[in-house]
Short mmCIF file of C-alpha atoms and ligand atoms in Angstrom, two decimals:
data_model
loop_
_atom_site.label_atom_id
_atom_site.label_comp_id
_atom_site.label_asym_id
_atom_site.label_seq_id
_atom_site.Cartn_x
_atom_site.Cartn_y
_atom_site.Cartn_z
CA MET U 2 0.04 -0.19 -0.05
CA HIS U 3 2.81 1.88 0.92
CA GLN U 4 4.11 2.10 -2.92
CA LEU U 5 0.53 2.95 -3.95
CA PHE U 6 0.34 6.22 -2.41
CA THR U 7 4.58 6.83 -3.40
CA CYS U 8 3.33 6.04 -6.53
CA LEU U 9 0.53 8.65 -6.17
CA SER U 10 2.83 11.39 -6.05
CA THR U 11 4.72 11.29 -9.91
CA PRO U 12 5.98 15.08 -11.68
CA SER U 13 3.38 16.92 -13.24
CA LEU U 14 2.19 16.23 -16.56
CA SER U 15 2.39 19.57 -18.07
CA ASN U 16 5.17 19.04 -19.68
CA ARG U 17 3.79 16.40 -21.67
CA ARG U 18 0.77 17.85 -22.43
CA GLY U 19 0.26 20.31 -26.03
CA THR U 20 -2.47 20.71 -28.82
CA CYS U 21 -2.77 18.44 -31.34
CA LEU U 22 -5.31 19.64 -34.31
CA PRO U 23 -6.62 17.38 -36.77
CA SER U 24 -3.89 17.86 -39.88
CA GLY U 25 -4.99 15.03 -42.04
CA ASN U 26 -7.00 12.70 -43.67
CA THR U 27 -4.84 9.75 -42.71
CA PRO U 28 -7.24 6.26 -43.86
CA GLN U 29 -7.50 4.35 -40.15
CA PRO U 30 -5.44 1.29 -40.82
CA ALA U 31 -8.04 -2.05 -41.65
CA ILE U 32 -8.80 -4.73 -39.42
CA LEU U 33 -9.54 -8.15 -40.59
CA HIS U 34 -12.52 -9.07 -40.69
CA ALA U 35 -14.17 -11.94 -41.11
CA PRO U 36 -17.03 -12.11 -44.59
CA ASP U 37 -20.71 -12.64 -43.04
CA VAL U 38 -21.44 -16.02 -45.12
CA LEU U 39 -25.30 -15.61 -44.45
CA SER U 40 -25.67 -11.55 -46.42
CA GLN U 41 -23.35 -13.23 -49.37
CA PRO U 42 -25.36 -14.70 -52.56
CA GLY U 43 -26.40 -18.11 -51.25
CA GLY U 44 -26.38 -17.06 -47.64
CA ASP U 45 -30.30 -17.75 -47.93
CA ARG U 46 -29.15 -21.94 -48.70
CA ILE U 47 -26.00 -21.58 -45.87
CA LEU U 48 -28.83 -20.37 -43.51
CA LYS U 49 -30.73 -23.63 -43.38
CA ALA U 50 -27.74 -25.46 -42.69
CA ALA U 51 -25.65 -22.39 -40.66
CA ALA U 52 -26.17 -23.34 -36.92
CA ASP U 53 -28.79 -22.68 -34.63
CA LEU U 54 -28.24 -18.81 -33.09
CA ASP U 55 -30.38 -20.18 -29.70
CA ALA U 56 -28.27 -22.95 -28.96
CA ILE U 57 -24.60 -21.03 -29.79
CA VAL U 58 -25.95 -18.48 -27.37
CA SER U 59 -27.26 -20.97 -24.32
CA GLU U 60 -23.60 -22.62 -24.87
CA LEU U 61 -21.96 -19.12 -24.63
CA ARG U 62 -24.54 -17.69 -21.47
CA GLU U 63 -23.49 -21.25 -19.61
CA SER U 64 -19.90 -20.99 -20.34
CA ARG U 65 -18.38 -19.96 -16.86
CA LYS U 66 -16.05 -17.21 -18.02
CA TYR U 67 -19.30 -15.04 -20.21
CA ARG U 68 -22.07 -15.94 -18.14
CA HIS U 69 -22.32 -12.43 -17.23
CA LEU U 70 -22.21 -10.39 -19.83
CA CYS U 71 -25.25 -8.64 -20.91
CA GLU U 72 -27.37 -10.48 -23.21
CA ASP U 73 -27.52 -8.30 -25.92
CA THR U 74 -23.90 -8.65 -26.10
CA LEU U 75 -23.91 -13.25 -26.41
CA ASN U 76 -26.68 -12.32 -29.17
CA ARG U 77 -24.74 -10.23 -31.38
CA VAL U 78 -21.95 -12.10 -30.95
CA GLY U 79 -22.92 -15.17 -31.19
CA ARG U 80 -25.38 -13.43 -34.49
CA TRP U 81 -21.98 -12.77 -35.68
CA ALA U 82 -20.08 -16.51 -35.47
CA GLN U 83 -23.56 -17.54 -36.62
CA GLY U 84 -22.88 -15.97 -40.00
CA ARG U 85 -19.36 -16.73 -40.06
CA HIS U 86 -19.35 -20.68 -39.64
CA PRO U 87 -20.86 -23.28 -40.63
CA THR U 88 -20.98 -25.81 -37.65
CA HIS U 89 -22.22 -24.94 -33.74
CA LYS U 90 -18.88 -26.00 -32.29
CA LEU U 91 -16.75 -23.60 -34.90
CA ALA U 92 -18.98 -20.97 -34.31
CA VAL U 93 -19.26 -21.23 -30.65
CA LYS U 94 -15.37 -21.35 -30.44
CA ASN U 95 -14.79 -18.43 -33.10
CA ALA U 96 -17.69 -16.26 -30.25
CA LYS U 97 -15.28 -17.37 -27.94
CA THR U 98 -12.15 -16.47 -29.00
CA LYS U 99 -13.67 -13.02 -30.27
CA LEU U 100 -15.77 -12.65 -26.71
CA HIS U 101 -11.81 -12.97 -25.16
CA GLN U 102 -10.32 -9.99 -27.22
CA VAL U 103 -12.51 -7.53 -26.49
CA TYR U 104 -13.50 -8.26 -22.91
CA GLY U 105 -11.62 -11.65 -21.78
CA ALA U 106 -8.11 -10.18 -22.00
CA PHE U 107 -8.78 -6.99 -19.75
CA VAL U 108 -10.53 -9.11 -16.88
CA GLU U 109 -8.02 -12.12 -16.15
CA LYS U 110 -6.16 -10.80 -13.25
CA VAL U 111 -9.67 -9.48 -11.58
CA ASP U 112 -11.08 -11.79 -8.84
CA PHE U 113 -14.87 -11.63 -8.45
CA ALA U 114 -15.31 -12.50 -5.40
CA ARG U 115 -12.47 -9.93 -4.17
CA LEU U 116 -14.62 -7.80 -5.75
CA GLU U 117 -18.16 -8.43 -3.89
CA ASN U 118 -16.30 -8.88 -1.12
CA LEU U 119 -14.83 -5.59 -1.08
CA THR U 120 -18.14 -3.41 -2.34
CA SER U 121 -20.82 -4.82 -1.10
CA PRO U 122 -20.64 -3.34 1.19
CA LEU U 123 -17.75 -0.55 -0.12
CA ALA U 124 -16.10 0.37 3.05
CA GLU U 125 -16.09 4.38 3.32
CA THR U 126 -13.73 5.24 5.86
CA ASP U 127 -10.73 4.04 3.88
CA LEU U 128 -12.62 4.27 -0.28
CA THR U 129 -9.50 5.69 -1.16
CA ILE U 130 -7.30 2.40 -0.45
CA THR U 131 -10.44 0.19 -0.92
CA CYS U 132 -10.53 2.15 -4.76
CA SER U 133 -6.89 1.23 -4.79
CA GLU U 134 -6.93 -2.46 -4.56
CA ILE U 135 -9.58 -2.51 -7.32
CA LEU U 136 -8.29 -0.53 -9.88
CA GLY U 137 -4.75 -2.48 -9.45
CA CYS U 138 -7.06 -5.83 -10.67
CA HIS U 139 -8.36 -4.44 -13.74
CA THR U 140 -5.32 -4.85 -16.69
CA SER U 141 -6.85 -0.81 -17.98
CA THR U 142 -6.56 0.92 -14.58
CA ALA U 143 -4.13 -1.13 -12.87
CA GLU U 144 -1.16 0.32 -16.07
CA ARG U 145 -3.28 4.00 -14.97
CA LEU U 146 -3.23 3.72 -11.31
CA PRO U 147 0.22 5.15 -10.28
CA PHE U 148 -0.33 8.74 -12.31
CA ILE U 149 -4.55 9.35 -11.29
CA GLN U 150 -4.57 11.66 -9.71
CA GLU U 151 -2.37 13.95 -12.45
CA LEU U 152 -4.46 12.01 -15.12
CA TYR U 153 -7.87 13.57 -13.60
CA ALA U 154 -6.59 17.27 -13.55
CA THR U 155 -5.02 17.64 -16.46
CA LEU U 156 -8.22 15.58 -17.91
CA PHE U 157 -10.48 18.47 -16.17
CA GLY U 158 -8.30 21.61 -16.70
CA ILE U 159 -9.06 21.25 -19.68
CA THR U 160 -12.33 20.32 -19.71
CA GLY U 161 -13.67 21.73 -16.72
CA ILE U 162 -15.17 20.31 -14.18
CA PRO U 163 -18.24 18.37 -15.55
CA ASP U 164 -21.66 18.51 -14.42
CA ARG U 165 -22.77 15.38 -16.19
CA LEU U 166 -20.07 12.27 -16.99
CA LEU U 167 -20.79 9.84 -18.68
CA ASP U 168 -17.93 6.13 -18.80
CA LEU U 169 -18.33 4.28 -21.61
CA ALA U 170 -17.49 0.66 -21.83
CA CYS U 171 -15.75 1.61 -18.71
CA GLY U 172 -15.12 -1.29 -17.14
CA LEU U 173 -13.17 -0.66 -13.20
CA ASN U 174 -12.83 2.79 -14.05
CA PRO U 175 -15.33 4.54 -11.97
CA PHE U 176 -13.32 3.47 -9.73
CA SER U 177 -10.83 6.18 -9.72
CA LEU U 178 -13.79 8.77 -8.54
CA PRO U 179 -11.45 9.35 -5.08
CA TRP U 180 -8.99 11.07 -7.68
CA MET U 181 -11.44 12.39 -10.15
CA ASN U 182 -12.29 15.87 -7.04
CA LEU U 183 -16.09 16.20 -8.74
CA PRO U 184 -18.50 18.09 -7.11
CA GLU U 185 -21.59 16.57 -4.42
CA GLY U 186 -24.38 15.73 -7.15
CA THR U 187 -22.25 15.60 -10.07
CA LYS U 188 -23.98 13.14 -12.76
CA TYR U 189 -22.06 9.87 -13.52
CA GLU U 190 -23.05 7.64 -15.41
CA ALA U 191 -20.91 4.52 -16.05
CA TRP U 192 -21.80 1.83 -18.55
CA ASP U 193 -20.36 -1.96 -19.45
CA ILE U 194 -21.55 -5.40 -20.20
CA ASP U 195 -19.72 -7.79 -17.25
CA SER U 196 -22.93 -7.54 -14.69
CA ARG U 197 -20.55 -7.58 -11.87
CA MET U 198 -18.57 -5.20 -12.75
CA VAL U 199 -21.55 -3.20 -13.47
CA SER U 200 -23.03 -4.03 -9.88
CA ALA U 201 -19.46 -2.91 -8.40
CA VAL U 202 -19.75 0.75 -9.35
CA ASN U 203 -22.95 0.71 -8.57
CA HIS U 204 -22.49 0.07 -4.72
CA LEU U 205 -19.74 2.42 -4.91
CA PHE U 206 -22.03 5.46 -6.12
CA THR U 207 -24.08 3.79 -3.40
CA SER U 208 -21.62 5.10 -0.98
CA SER U 209 -20.13 8.41 -3.21
CA LEU U 210 -21.72 11.67 -2.82
CA VAL U 211 -22.21 12.01 -6.86
CA LYS U 212 -25.45 10.95 -8.68
CA GLY U 213 -24.13 7.43 -9.99
CA THR U 214 -25.33 4.78 -12.16
CA SER U 215 -24.14 1.92 -13.45
CA ARG U 216 -25.58 -0.24 -16.78
CA CYS U 217 -25.48 -3.45 -18.48
CA ARG U 218 -24.69 -2.10 -21.86
CA ASP U 219 -23.70 -2.64 -25.14
CA LEU U 220 -22.48 -0.21 -27.28
CA LEU U 221 -23.28 -1.74 -29.98
CA VAL U 222 -26.52 -2.75 -29.38
CA ASP U 223 -28.14 0.22 -27.66
CA LYS U 224 -29.22 3.22 -30.21
CA GLU U 225 -29.84 6.09 -27.72
CA ALA U 226 -28.64 9.02 -27.96
CA LEU U 227 -25.55 9.76 -25.33
CA GLU U 228 -25.82 12.95 -23.76
CA ALA U 229 -23.10 14.88 -21.08
CA ASP U 230 -20.88 17.60 -20.66
CA VAL U 231 -17.59 15.26 -20.62
CA VAL U 232 -17.48 11.88 -22.06
CA LEU U 233 -14.63 9.10 -21.23
CA LEU U 234 -13.97 6.38 -24.11
CA PHE U 235 -11.46 4.97 -22.60
CA LYS U 236 -9.27 2.27 -24.05
CA THR U 237 -12.02 1.44 -26.17
CA LEU U 238 -12.05 2.26 -28.99
CA PRO U 239 -9.88 -1.00 -30.58
CA GLY U 240 -11.76 -2.91 -28.74
CA ILE U 241 -15.18 -1.98 -30.39
CA GLU U 242 -13.82 -1.00 -33.63
CA GLN U 243 -12.90 -5.24 -33.56
CA GLN U 244 -16.60 -6.10 -33.19
CA GLU U 245 -17.70 -3.91 -36.38
CA LYS U 246 -15.74 -1.95 -38.51
CA GLY U 247 -16.65 1.79 -38.80
CA ILE U 248 -18.98 1.68 -35.34
CA SER U 249 -16.07 4.19 -34.28
CA LEU U 250 -16.94 7.50 -35.85
CA GLN U 251 -21.16 5.79 -35.60
CA LEU U 252 -20.81 6.26 -31.91
CA LEU U 253 -18.55 9.43 -31.74
CA ARG U 254 -21.29 10.48 -34.20
CA LYS U 255 -24.46 10.22 -32.29
CA MET U 256 -23.01 11.88 -28.92
CA SER U 257 -23.73 15.22 -27.79
CA ALA U 258 -20.90 16.06 -25.55
CA GLU U 259 -18.95 18.78 -25.25
CA HIS U 260 -15.82 16.96 -24.85
CA ILE U 261 -14.66 13.19 -25.68
CA ALA U 262 -11.86 12.57 -23.93
CA VAL U 263 -10.32 8.86 -25.82
CA SER U 264 -8.34 7.10 -25.14
CA PHE U 265 -5.52 4.32 -26.43
CA PRO U 266 -2.88 1.90 -24.96
CA SER U 267 0.86 3.42 -25.86
CA ARG U 268 1.76 -0.82 -26.15
CA SER U 269 0.37 -3.74 -26.02
CA ILE U 270 -0.47 -5.87 -22.43
CA GLY U 271 2.51 -7.97 -23.03
CA GLY U 272 4.60 -4.79 -22.51
CA ARG U 273 5.80 -4.27 -26.39
CA ALA U 274 4.80 -0.24 -28.58
CA LYS U 275 5.20 -1.91 -31.75
CA GLY U 276 4.17 1.73 -33.47
CA MET U 277 1.11 1.70 -31.56
CA PRO U 278 1.41 5.35 -30.99
CA GLU U 279 2.08 6.61 -34.65
CA HIS U 280 -0.90 4.18 -35.27
CA TYR U 281 -3.79 5.88 -32.87
CA GLU U 282 -2.45 8.93 -32.96
CA SER U 283 -3.66 8.95 -37.18
CA ILE U 284 -7.17 6.89 -36.20
CA ALA U 285 -7.53 9.32 -33.72
CA GLU U 286 -7.14 12.80 -36.20
CA THR U 287 -9.10 10.84 -38.74
CA LEU U 288 -11.69 10.60 -36.37
CA ALA U 289 -11.49 14.27 -35.16
CA LEU U 290 -11.42 15.44 -38.52
CA ASP U 291 -14.79 13.58 -39.92
CA LEU U 292 -16.07 15.06 -36.61
CA GLY U 293 -15.76 18.53 -36.94
CA ARG U 294 -13.80 18.78 -33.37
CA SER U 295 -10.49 19.93 -32.59
CA MET U 296 -8.35 18.31 -30.54
CA GLU U 297 -6.30 18.36 -27.66
CA LYS U 298 -3.85 15.39 -26.59
CA PHE U 299 -1.84 14.31 -23.52
CA THR U 300 0.04 10.96 -21.99
CA ILE U 301 1.13 9.32 -18.99
CA PRO U 302 3.48 6.25 -19.68
CA GLY U 303 1.22 3.54 -21.41
CA GLU U 304 -1.93 6.00 -22.81
CA ILE U 305 -2.26 8.34 -25.07
CA PHE U 306 -5.63 10.99 -24.62
CA TYR U 307 -7.01 12.69 -27.13
CA VAL U 308 -9.66 15.57 -25.61
CA MET U 309 -12.04 16.32 -28.63
CA ARG U 310 -14.02 19.27 -28.45
C1 LIG X 426 -9.68 -2.35 -22.37
S1 LIG X 426 -11.44 -2.26 -21.13
C2 LIG X 426 -11.26 -0.57 -20.77
C3 LIG X 426 -11.65 -0.17 -19.22
C4 LIG X 426 -12.35 0.68 -19.14
N1 LIG X 426 -12.81 1.94 -19.82
C5 LIG X 426 -10.67 1.97 -18.68
O1 LIG X 426 -9.75 1.88 -19.72
O2 LIG X 426 -10.31 1.56 -17.51
C6 LIG X 426 -12.52 -2.45 -22.72
C7 LIG X 426 -13.64 -2.72 -21.63
O3 LIG X 426 -14.76 -2.37 -22.06
C8 LIG X 426 -15.84 -3.62 -22.21
N2 LIG X 426 -16.69 -3.51 -23.70
C9 LIG X 426 -16.90 -4.76 -24.84
N3 LIG X 426 -17.21 -4.45 -25.63
C10 LIG X 426 -17.66 -3.66 -25.56
C11 LIG X 426 -18.90 -2.69 -25.84
N4 LIG X 426 -19.81 -3.46 -27.11
N5 LIG X 426 -20.07 -2.26 -24.84
C12 LIG X 426 -20.13 -1.79 -23.87
N6 LIG X 426 -18.19 -2.36 -23.15
C13 LIG X 426 -17.81 -3.11 -23.48
C14 LIG X 426 -15.10 -4.82 -21.86
O4 LIG X 426 -16.30 -5.58 -21.00
C15 LIG X 426 -13.72 -3.46 -21.34
O5 LIG X 426 -14.74 -3.88 -19.34
#
């Protein structure tokens, strides 16, 4: 624990911050997507032979790893796999691979029994200590934990303190609340596809002074318009783009928000950079250009943030 608090007082980010305006329409590098054979010529014949969607979804729902995901996600990924793979076995295998890429890989370290223990109820006396432990068990939040205080000071320094904050595909990020310094009554809505994380976040909100709600929502299924002062989409666009090509722009377009803060990892889970910062910068620039938004960039070790206005 001593180590955690030592880490929190790292130097200011101001020297790493800079303005970055959209500079060109760089095409987004292609991400491989298997074709949907059902929507191609002859697809109706294949449909007759295709695996049964209900059976695929039931198997996903019964699996140890994916049974806590929201129904919309299981149905969507089941349908995706059914359209691409002729047999039940192959369809289920590929659906699970897809779910691992976009969700499972990030929660491998999460001890959900411990999470439930820590949050129901949440010990209010040492909220910062509990939240540090929780942030440390999800791959995405663990990486940013040592820089969390400066991260939110820098972010809200750019956007102003929001009255309404929307944290999409939030994972366990709402447990950053003690370092966000949001005033009492701030509306904080947080969505993810894992019902256990959603429930833990709701316990957090119950013990805090913000007006928070967490919901089990799939960003690719939910058609609701999104309204907030600041939207957080941290380390999420690469994952949703793997689920549906072009969805990032569609999603950002339906947001009515003064600021949208997107972030990307600057190295892989294994720790290699492999040109990732340049790759994601060109994606962020293209999105900002298409949306007609300006953007400001700042970094912390392992993560790059673009605040679009
Ligand atoms: C890389 S993690 C990032 C978590 C969090 N935003 C952060 O940076 O701390 C990606 C998150 O996206 C969620 N996710 C994946 N696909 C989603 C979808 N279609 N709709 C909503 N959330 C999704 C996963 O459950 C996971 O928590």
